[in-house]
Amino acid sequence: MAIRLIVKDPDPVLREPAKEVTKFNANLAKLLKDMAETMYDAEGVGLAAPQVGISKRVIVVDIGDETGLIEMVNPVIVEQDGEQFGPEGCLSIPNLNGDVRRADRVVVSGQRADGTPFTVEAKGFMARAFQHEVDHLNGILFTDLAESVYDISERTRKGGE
Ligand code: NI
Protein backbone atom coordinates (compact mmCIF):
# COMPACT_ATOMS: atom_id res chain seq x y z
CA MET A 1 0.00 0.00 0.00
CA ALA A 2 1.04 3.56 -0.43
CA ILE A 3 -0.12 6.99 0.56
CA ARG A 4 -0.90 8.96 -2.59
CA LEU A 5 -0.71 12.71 -3.10
CA ILE A 6 -4.07 14.43 -2.64
CA VAL A 7 -4.67 16.90 -5.45
CA LYS A 8 -6.04 20.28 -4.50
CA ASP A 9 -8.58 22.62 -6.04
CA PRO A 10 -8.19 24.04 -8.75
CA ASP A 11 -6.52 20.96 -10.26
CA PRO A 12 -8.57 20.23 -13.43
CA VAL A 13 -8.89 16.50 -12.64
CA LEU A 14 -11.32 17.51 -9.87
CA ARG A 15 -13.64 18.97 -12.54
CA GLU A 16 -13.65 16.04 -14.97
CA PRO A 17 -16.54 13.56 -14.96
CA ALA A 18 -14.80 10.35 -13.84
CA LYS A 19 -14.92 7.24 -16.02
CA GLU A 20 -16.85 4.11 -15.15
CA VAL A 21 -14.67 1.20 -14.05
CA THR A 22 -14.90 -1.83 -16.34
CA LYS A 23 -11.79 -3.79 -15.32
CA PHE A 24 -11.85 -5.37 -11.87
CA ASN A 25 -8.18 -6.21 -11.67
CA ALA A 26 -5.17 -5.91 -9.37
CA ASN A 27 -4.71 -2.24 -10.28
CA LEU A 28 -8.19 -1.46 -9.00
CA ALA A 29 -7.59 -3.41 -5.78
CA LYS A 30 -4.37 -1.47 -5.21
CA LEU A 31 -6.08 1.85 -5.95
CA LEU A 32 -8.75 1.09 -3.31
CA LYS A 33 -6.15 0.10 -0.71
CA ASP A 34 -4.08 3.20 -1.42
CA MET A 35 -7.13 5.44 -1.26
CA ALA A 36 -8.11 4.06 2.15
CA GLU A 37 -4.58 4.51 3.46
CA THR A 38 -4.44 8.04 2.05
CA MET A 39 -7.81 8.92 3.61
CA TYR A 40 -6.77 7.63 7.05
CA ASP A 41 -3.40 9.38 6.85
CA ALA A 42 -5.17 12.68 6.10
CA GLU A 43 -7.78 12.05 8.86
CA GLY A 44 -10.55 12.28 6.29
CA VAL A 45 -13.91 10.50 6.30
CA GLY A 46 -14.07 9.86 2.56
CA LEU A 47 -12.03 10.07 -0.61
CA ALA A 48 -12.80 9.85 -4.33
CA ALA A 49 -10.29 8.64 -6.94
CA PRO A 50 -10.08 12.03 -8.74
CA GLN A 51 -8.66 13.39 -5.48
CA VAL A 52 -5.59 11.21 -6.03
CA GLY A 53 -5.46 12.20 -9.69
CA ILE A 54 -7.29 9.13 -11.05
CA SER A 55 -10.41 9.98 -13.06
CA LYS A 56 -12.32 6.76 -12.27
CA ARG A 57 -15.58 6.14 -10.44
CA VAL A 58 -14.11 4.81 -7.18
CA ILE A 59 -14.76 6.03 -3.62
CA VAL A 60 -13.90 5.07 -0.06
CA VAL A 61 -15.87 6.17 3.01
CA ASP A 62 -15.20 5.64 6.72
CA ILE A 63 -16.89 8.07 9.08
CA GLY A 64 -15.33 6.39 12.10
CA ASP A 65 -18.40 4.56 13.38
CA GLU A 66 -19.04 0.82 13.71
CA THR A 67 -19.69 0.50 9.95
CA GLY A 68 -15.98 0.79 9.20
CA LEU A 69 -14.49 1.15 5.75
CA ILE A 70 -16.73 1.03 2.68
CA GLU A 71 -14.99 0.72 -0.69
CA MET A 72 -17.33 1.28 -3.64
CA VAL A 73 -16.78 1.16 -7.38
CA ASN A 74 -19.21 2.81 -9.81
CA PRO A 75 -21.45 4.18 -7.02
CA VAL A 76 -24.91 5.45 -7.97
CA ILE A 77 -27.36 7.11 -5.58
CA VAL A 78 -30.56 5.21 -6.28
CA GLU A 79 -32.76 6.67 -3.54
CA GLN A 80 -32.63 9.85 -1.49
CA ASP A 81 -34.98 11.55 0.92
CA GLY A 82 -35.15 13.93 3.84
CA GLU A 83 -32.93 16.92 4.34
CA GLN A 84 -29.96 17.92 6.47
CA PHE A 85 -28.03 21.17 6.54
CA GLY A 86 -24.58 21.42 8.05
CA PRO A 87 -20.85 21.96 7.71
CA GLU A 88 -18.73 20.09 5.22
CA GLY A 89 -15.06 20.09 4.31
CA CYS A 90 -12.87 18.49 1.66
CA LEU A 91 -9.30 17.20 1.68
CA SER A 92 -8.84 18.86 -1.73
CA ILE A 93 -9.93 22.26 -0.38
CA PRO A 94 -7.87 22.78 2.76
CA ASN A 95 -8.84 25.50 5.20
CA LEU A 96 -12.41 25.95 3.98
CA ASN A 97 -15.67 24.60 5.33
CA GLY A 98 -19.15 25.36 4.12
CA ASP A 99 -22.76 24.70 5.07
CA VAL A 100 -24.33 22.37 2.53
CA ARG A 101 -27.91 21.13 2.21
CA ARG A 102 -27.99 17.36 1.56
CA ALA A 103 -30.47 14.51 1.60
CA ASP A 104 -30.65 12.96 5.06
CA ARG A 105 -30.86 9.40 3.76
CA VAL A 106 -29.48 7.79 0.64
CA VAL A 107 -29.31 4.32 -0.84
CA VAL A 108 -26.17 3.83 -2.90
CA SER A 109 -25.60 0.95 -5.30
CA GLY A 110 -22.17 0.01 -6.57
CA GLN A 111 -19.65 -2.77 -6.84
CA ARG A 112 -16.92 -4.29 -4.72
CA ALA A 113 -13.30 -4.55 -5.85
CA ASP A 114 -14.10 -7.90 -7.50
CA GLY A 115 -17.15 -6.53 -9.34
CA THR A 116 -19.80 -7.99 -7.03
CA PRO A 117 -22.79 -5.64 -6.78
CA PHE A 118 -23.83 -4.34 -3.36
CA THR A 119 -26.01 -1.63 -1.88
CA VAL A 120 -25.54 0.60 1.17
CA GLU A 121 -28.19 2.58 3.04
CA ALA A 122 -26.73 5.62 4.79
CA LYS A 123 -28.27 8.25 7.04
CA GLY A 124 -27.08 11.49 8.57
CA PHE A 125 -23.36 12.13 8.38
CA MET A 126 -22.63 8.98 6.38
CA ALA A 127 -25.29 9.98 3.85
CA ARG A 128 -23.57 13.35 3.58
CA ALA A 129 -20.20 11.67 2.99
CA PHE A 130 -21.61 9.49 0.17
CA GLN A 131 -23.24 12.47 -1.55
CA HIS A 132 -20.00 14.45 -1.28
CA GLU A 133 -17.91 11.60 -2.77
CA VAL A 134 -20.34 10.87 -5.61
CA ASP A 135 -20.30 14.59 -6.42
CA HIS A 136 -16.50 14.34 -6.79
CA LEU A 137 -17.04 11.74 -9.54
CA ASN A 138 -19.17 14.27 -11.39
CA GLY A 139 -16.69 17.13 -11.05
CA ILE A 140 -18.72 18.87 -8.31
CA LEU A 141 -17.07 20.33 -5.20
CA PHE A 142 -18.87 21.28 -1.97
CA THR A 143 -18.00 24.91 -2.56
CA ASP A 144 -20.30 24.79 -5.62
CA LEU A 145 -23.23 23.88 -3.36
CA ALA A 146 -22.46 25.60 -0.05
CA GLU A 147 -24.74 28.36 1.12
CA SER A 148 -21.82 29.85 3.02
CA VAL A 149 -18.10 29.12 2.93
CA TYR A 150 -15.76 30.03 5.78
CA ASP A 151 -12.05 29.91 6.48
CA ILE A 152 -11.10 27.39 9.15
CA SER A 153 -7.33 27.70 8.85
CA GLU A 154 -7.12 29.10 12.37
CA ARG A 155 -8.95 26.11 13.84
CA THR A 156 -8.23 22.42 14.24
CA ARG A 157 -9.38 20.79 11.06
CA LYS A 158 -10.84 17.29 10.90
CA GLY A 159 -13.43 15.41 8.95
CA GLY A 160 -12.49 16.40 5.41
CA GLU A 161 -13.81 14.30 2.57
NI1 NI B 1 -13.99 16.14 -0.99
XYZ file of N, CA and C and ligand atoms in Angstrom:
484
model
N 0.842 -1.187 0.000
C 0.000 0.000 0.000
C 0.877 1.235 0.000
N 0.279 2.318 -0.365
C 1.041 3.561 -0.431
C 0.107 4.739 -0.235
N 0.629 5.738 0.431
C -0.116 6.990 0.560
C 0.106 7.790 -0.715
N -0.995 8.201 -1.343
C -0.900 8.964 -2.591
C -1.074 10.460 -2.295
N -0.583 11.259 -3.221
C -0.707 12.711 -3.101
C -2.164 13.119 -3.342
N -2.710 13.926 -2.457
C -4.073 14.432 -2.637
C -4.012 15.715 -3.454
N -4.680 15.700 -4.602
C -4.672 16.899 -5.454
C -5.635 17.929 -4.866
N -5.286 19.185 -5.105
C -6.036 20.281 -4.499
C -6.736 21.101 -5.583
N -7.884 21.657 -5.208
C -8.580 22.624 -6.038
C -7.612 23.781 -6.319
N -7.411 24.272 -7.534
C -8.191 24.043 -8.752
C -7.565 23.067 -9.748
N -7.022 21.950 -9.307
C -6.516 20.956 -10.259
C -7.663 20.509 -11.183
N -7.461 20.545 -12.504
C -8.566 20.234 -13.434
C -9.126 18.827 -13.304
N -8.350 17.862 -12.772
C -8.892 16.496 -12.638
C -10.116 16.484 -11.723
N -10.185 17.441 -10.804
C -11.324 17.507 -9.874
C -12.600 17.955 -10.578
N -12.475 18.475 -11.790
C -13.639 18.970 -12.536
C -14.062 18.055 -13.676
N -13.308 16.982 -13.897
C -13.652 16.040 -14.973
C -14.686 15.035 -14.478
N -15.691 14.707 -15.292
C -16.537 13.559 -14.958
C -15.678 12.286 -14.998
N -15.659 11.529 -13.906
C -14.800 10.347 -13.838
C -15.389 9.207 -14.664
N -14.506 8.339 -15.136
C -14.924 7.236 -16.018
C -15.366 6.015 -15.227
N -16.375 5.350 -15.755
C -16.852 4.113 -15.147
C -15.749 3.058 -15.186
N -15.648 2.284 -14.110
C -14.667 1.199 -14.054
C -15.247 -0.031 -14.743
N -14.460 -0.612 -15.655
C -14.900 -1.826 -16.342
C -13.960 -3.004 -16.082
N -12.756 -2.712 -15.581
C -11.787 -3.793 -15.319
C -11.582 -3.931 -13.822
N -11.975 -5.097 -13.306
C -11.852 -5.366 -11.874
C -10.599 -6.204 -11.660
N -9.467 -5.518 -11.674
C -8.179 -6.209 -11.669
C -7.327 -5.774 -10.473
N -6.075 -6.201 -10.487
C -5.170 -5.910 -9.366
C -4.907 -4.413 -9.226
N -4.903 -3.693 -10.348
C -4.707 -2.238 -10.275
C -5.816 -1.566 -9.484
N -7.047 -2.031 -9.715
C -8.193 -1.465 -8.999
C -8.093 -1.777 -7.506
N -7.733 -3.017 -7.182
C -7.593 -3.406 -5.780
C -6.535 -2.549 -5.089
N -5.442 -2.295 -5.795
C -4.370 -1.466 -5.215
C -4.833 -0.023 -5.054
N -5.563 0.483 -6.049
C -6.081 1.852 -5.946
C -6.961 1.989 -4.697
N -7.868 1.028 -4.479
C -8.753 1.085 -3.315
C -7.966 1.051 -2.012
N -6.974 0.182 -1.927
C -6.155 0.101 -0.707
C -5.405 1.406 -0.474
N -4.827 1.940 -1.542
C -4.079 3.196 -1.418
C -4.997 4.354 -1.031
N -6.195 4.363 -1.606
C -7.131 5.442 -1.265
C -7.519 5.386 0.208
N -7.766 4.185 0.732
C -8.115 4.060 2.146
C -6.946 4.532 3.013
N -5.750 4.106 2.665
C -4.580 4.506 3.462
C -4.386 6.028 3.411
N -4.595 6.593 2.228
C -4.438 8.039 2.049
C -5.488 8.798 2.859
N -6.731 8.288 2.835
C -7.808 8.919 3.615
C -7.499 8.885 5.112
N -7.065 7.729 5.613
C -6.771 7.633 7.049
C -5.593 8.522 7.425
N -4.585 8.558 6.571
C -3.404 9.384 6.853
C -3.789 10.860 6.956
N -4.756 11.268 6.124
C -5.169 12.679 6.097
C -6.284 12.969 7.109
N -6.694 11.928 7.883
C -7.779 12.051 8.861
C -9.075 12.502 8.197
N -9.306 11.990 6.997
C -10.553 12.283 6.289
C -11.589 11.218 6.564
N -12.819 11.451 6.135
C -13.907 10.498 6.302
C -14.385 9.938 4.965
N -13.745 10.365 3.887
C -14.075 9.860 2.562
C -13.061 10.364 1.562
N -12.964 9.642 0.439
C -12.028 10.067 -0.608
C -12.525 9.495 -1.938
N -12.411 10.291 -2.981
C -12.795 9.853 -4.328
C -11.535 9.807 -5.189
N -11.506 8.860 -6.152
C -10.290 8.642 -6.945
C -9.767 9.914 -7.630
N -10.645 10.811 -8.137
C -10.085 12.033 -8.740
C -9.218 12.836 -7.770
N -9.456 12.655 -6.463
C -8.658 13.387 -5.475
C -7.227 12.865 -5.361
N -6.979 11.684 -5.928
C -5.595 11.213 -6.025
C -5.164 11.205 -7.493
N -5.865 11.990 -8.301
C -5.463 12.199 -9.692
C -5.914 11.130 -10.665
N -6.815 10.232 -10.217
C -7.287 9.127 -11.054
C -8.758 9.372 -11.393
N -9.053 9.617 -12.664
C -10.413 9.977 -13.058
C -11.255 8.726 -13.304
N -11.494 7.984 -12.216
C -12.318 6.763 -12.267
C -13.367 6.828 -11.171
N -14.463 6.076 -11.372
C -15.584 6.137 -10.435
C -15.341 5.155 -9.284
N -14.525 5.609 -8.337
C -14.111 4.811 -7.184
C -14.123 5.720 -5.955
N -14.751 5.248 -4.859
C -14.756 6.031 -3.619
C -14.464 5.126 -2.423
N -13.987 5.740 -1.360
C -13.902 5.074 -0.060
C -14.530 6.013 0.970
N -15.216 5.407 1.943
C -15.866 6.169 3.012
C -15.623 5.438 4.325
N -15.242 6.179 5.360
C -15.201 5.639 6.723
C -15.399 6.815 7.667
N -16.614 6.921 8.219
C -16.893 8.073 9.080
C -16.481 7.808 10.529
N -15.849 6.654 10.760
C -15.326 6.387 12.100
C -16.338 5.755 13.038
N -17.450 5.266 12.522
C -18.404 4.561 13.384
C -18.233 3.056 13.206
N -19.189 2.270 13.715
C -19.039 0.822 13.709
C -19.142 0.216 12.301
N -19.594 1.006 11.329
C -19.692 0.502 9.952
C -18.318 0.192 9.378
N -17.339 1.005 9.726
C -15.984 0.793 9.202
C -15.844 1.262 7.766
N -14.838 0.722 7.103
C -14.492 1.150 5.748
C -15.465 0.591 4.712
N -15.944 1.463 3.838
C -16.729 1.030 2.677
C -15.967 1.443 1.426
N -15.647 0.462 0.597
C -14.993 0.717 -0.692
C -16.052 0.483 -1.756
N -16.275 1.452 -2.636
C -17.331 1.279 -3.637
C -16.866 1.760 -5.009
N -17.129 0.899 -5.990
C -16.777 1.158 -7.384
C -18.073 1.441 -8.142
N -18.051 2.419 -9.016
C -19.213 2.815 -9.808
C -20.453 3.103 -8.949
N -20.305 3.914 -7.891
C -21.454 4.177 -7.023
C -22.509 5.025 -7.718
N -23.772 4.680 -7.446
C -24.908 5.447 -7.965
C -25.901 5.623 -6.822
N -26.323 6.859 -6.586
C -27.356 7.112 -5.581
C -28.698 6.770 -6.207
N -29.331 5.714 -5.675
C -30.563 5.207 -6.283
C -31.806 5.650 -5.527
N -31.636 6.125 -4.302
C -32.760 6.675 -3.535
C -32.216 7.779 -2.672
N -32.991 8.838 -2.482
C -32.629 9.845 -1.490
C -33.874 10.502 -0.954
N -33.851 10.805 0.353
C -34.977 11.547 0.921
C -34.541 12.273 2.186
N -35.435 13.120 2.666
C -35.146 13.930 3.838
C -34.176 15.048 3.518
N -33.832 15.795 4.548
C -32.932 16.922 4.345
C -32.092 17.142 5.589
N -30.831 17.492 5.381
C -29.960 17.918 6.474
C -29.178 19.120 5.972
N -28.764 19.958 6.897
C -28.029 21.165 6.544
C -26.912 21.312 7.563
N -25.665 21.332 7.085
C -24.584 21.423 8.051
C -23.239 21.582 7.381
N -22.190 21.664 8.217
C -20.851 21.957 7.714
C -20.210 20.768 7.005
N -19.414 21.082 6.030
C -18.732 20.089 5.216
C -17.348 20.631 4.864
N -16.393 19.702 4.746
C -15.060 20.089 4.309
C -14.583 19.118 3.252
N -13.392 19.329 2.731
C -12.866 18.487 1.663
C -11.343 18.491 1.734
N -10.765 17.296 1.627
C -9.300 17.198 1.678
C -8.643 17.924 0.502
N -9.391 18.153 -0.572
C -8.842 18.861 -1.734
C -9.025 20.376 -1.642
N -9.713 20.816 -0.582
C -9.933 22.259 -0.381
C -9.573 22.588 1.071
N -8.279 22.566 1.374
C -7.869 22.777 2.758
C -8.303 24.164 3.247
N -8.596 24.222 4.523
C -8.844 25.504 5.197
C -10.207 26.124 4.918
N -11.060 25.430 4.166
C -12.412 25.952 3.982
C -13.436 24.919 4.435
N -14.475 25.395 5.088
C -15.672 24.600 5.333
C -16.850 25.366 4.758
N -17.958 24.662 4.594
C -19.149 25.361 4.121
C -20.384 24.616 4.561
N -21.486 25.322 4.698
C -22.758 24.705 5.073
C -23.493 24.277 3.810
N -23.762 22.967 3.745
C -24.326 22.374 2.530
C -25.619 21.639 2.881
N -26.642 21.836 2.063
C -27.907 21.126 2.207
C -27.785 19.791 1.462
N -28.113 18.711 2.137
C -27.993 17.363 1.558
C -29.232 16.561 1.919
N -29.471 15.483 1.179
C -30.474 14.508 1.596
C -30.027 13.876 2.911
N -30.985 13.531 3.768
C -30.646 12.956 5.064
C -30.455 11.448 4.991
N -30.989 10.852 3.915
C -30.861 9.397 3.757
C -30.656 9.095 2.282
N -29.702 8.226 2.019
C -29.482 7.793 0.637
C -29.326 6.281 0.601
N -29.652 5.714 -0.541
C -29.306 4.323 -0.840
C -28.363 4.386 -2.036
N -27.204 3.769 -1.873
C -26.171 3.833 -2.902
C -25.876 2.427 -3.391
N -25.935 2.247 -4.703
C -25.599 0.950 -5.302
C -24.261 1.059 -6.014
N -23.473 0.010 -5.905
C -22.175 0.009 -6.570
C -21.615 -1.393 -6.603
N -20.309 -1.471 -6.753
C -19.646 -2.773 -6.843
C -18.442 -2.834 -5.915
N -18.134 -4.048 -5.502
C -16.922 -4.286 -4.717
C -15.723 -4.369 -5.665
N -14.536 -4.514 -5.065
C -13.295 -4.551 -5.845
C -13.293 -5.684 -6.868
N -14.060 -6.753 -6.572
C -14.095 -7.896 -7.503
C -15.279 -7.817 -8.469
N -16.034 -6.711 -8.415
C -17.146 -6.527 -9.336
C -18.502 -6.935 -8.799
N -18.528 -7.575 -7.623
C -19.798 -7.991 -7.028
C -20.660 -6.775 -6.696
N -21.922 -6.768 -7.129
C -22.791 -5.642 -6.782
C -23.157 -5.645 -5.296
N -23.294 -4.456 -4.720
C -23.826 -4.338 -3.360
C -24.448 -2.960 -3.194
N -25.252 -2.848 -2.138
C -26.008 -1.630 -1.881
C -25.814 -1.225 -0.425
N -25.701 0.079 -0.190
C -25.542 0.604 1.170
C -26.659 1.614 1.423
N -27.279 1.523 2.604
C -28.187 2.581 3.039
C -27.441 3.425 4.057
N -27.460 4.729 3.886
C -26.730 5.618 4.793
C -27.636 6.757 5.225
N -27.483 7.140 6.498
C -28.275 8.248 7.044
C -27.319 9.263 7.664
N -27.825 10.469 7.840
C -27.084 11.486 8.573
C -25.722 11.760 7.973
N -24.700 11.743 8.829
C -23.362 12.135 8.380
C -22.821 11.193 7.296
N -23.126 9.903 7.416
C -22.634 8.984 6.376
C -23.315 9.259 5.039
N -24.587 9.613 5.080
C -25.293 9.977 3.845
C -24.640 11.216 3.228
N -24.260 12.150 4.073
C -23.572 13.350 3.582
C -22.250 12.976 2.910
N -21.500 12.077 3.545
C -20.204 11.669 2.991
C -20.384 11.021 1.612
N -21.380 10.142 1.476
C -21.610 9.495 0.170
C -21.980 10.521 -0.900
N -22.845 11.463 -0.558
C -23.239 12.469 -1.553
C -22.041 13.314 -1.970
N -21.198 13.651 -0.993
C -19.995 14.446 -1.281
C -19.058 13.689 -2.221
N -18.856 12.382 -1.942
C -17.909 11.604 -2.766
C -18.466 11.355 -4.172
N -19.758 11.071 -4.274
C -20.339 10.872 -5.614
C -20.280 12.176 -6.402
N -20.472 13.295 -5.738
C -20.297 14.590 -6.420
C -18.897 14.713 -7.023
N -17.879 14.268 -6.266
C -16.499 14.337 -6.793
C -16.394 13.623 -8.144
N -17.123 12.511 -8.302
C -17.039 11.736 -9.545
C -17.701 12.462 -10.705
N -18.502 13.473 -10.367
C -19.173 14.273 -11.390
C -18.561 15.671 -11.516
N -17.398 15.849 -10.916
C -16.694 17.127 -11.046
C -17.263 18.245 -10.189
N -18.057 17.871 -9.173
C -18.716 18.869 -8.314
C -18.000 18.921 -6.962
N -17.706 20.126 -6.497
C -17.072 20.329 -5.196
C -18.074 20.981 -4.239
N -17.861 20.772 -2.931
C -18.868 21.275 -1.973
C -19.006 22.780 -2.040
N -17.943 23.449 -2.469
C -17.999 24.912 -2.556
C -18.970 25.370 -3.652
N -19.297 24.466 -4.598
C -20.304 24.793 -5.620
C -21.709 24.835 -5.014
N -21.898 24.089 -3.927
C -23.230 23.883 -3.356
C -23.444 24.645 -2.053
N -22.368 25.040 -1.403
C -22.458 25.602 -0.054
C -23.207 26.929 -0.066
N -24.015 27.095 0.984
C -24.745 28.363 1.118
C -23.875 29.391 1.821
N -22.829 28.930 2.497
C -21.825 29.846 3.022
C -20.522 29.067 3.098
N -19.420 29.751 2.870
C -18.098 29.121 2.933
C -17.258 29.959 3.884
N -16.539 29.266 4.805
C -15.763 30.029 5.778
C -14.376 29.429 5.951
N -13.454 30.279 6.288
C -12.046 29.913 6.476
C -11.885 29.277 7.850
N -11.310 28.065 7.872
C -11.099 27.390 9.152
C -9.627 27.186 9.429
N -8.771 27.920 8.720
C -7.328 27.698 8.845
C -6.821 27.987 10.250
N -7.562 28.782 11.013
C -7.124 29.101 12.370
C -7.577 28.054 13.390
N -8.395 27.089 12.912
C -8.949 26.106 13.842
C -8.386 24.729 13.558
N -8.590 23.810 14.476
C -8.228 22.420 14.239
C -9.166 21.866 13.184
N -8.606 21.219 12.196
C -9.383 20.787 11.058
C -9.438 19.265 11.017
N -10.672 18.738 11.029
C -10.838 17.294 10.901
C -12.091 17.017 10.114
N -12.187 15.816 9.593
C -13.428 15.410 8.953
C -13.544 15.816 7.508
N -12.441 16.068 6.843
C -12.494 16.398 5.414
C -12.841 15.176 4.591
N -13.345 15.410 3.411
C -13.814 14.305 2.571
C -13.147 14.350 1.218
Ni -13.993 16.143 -0.991
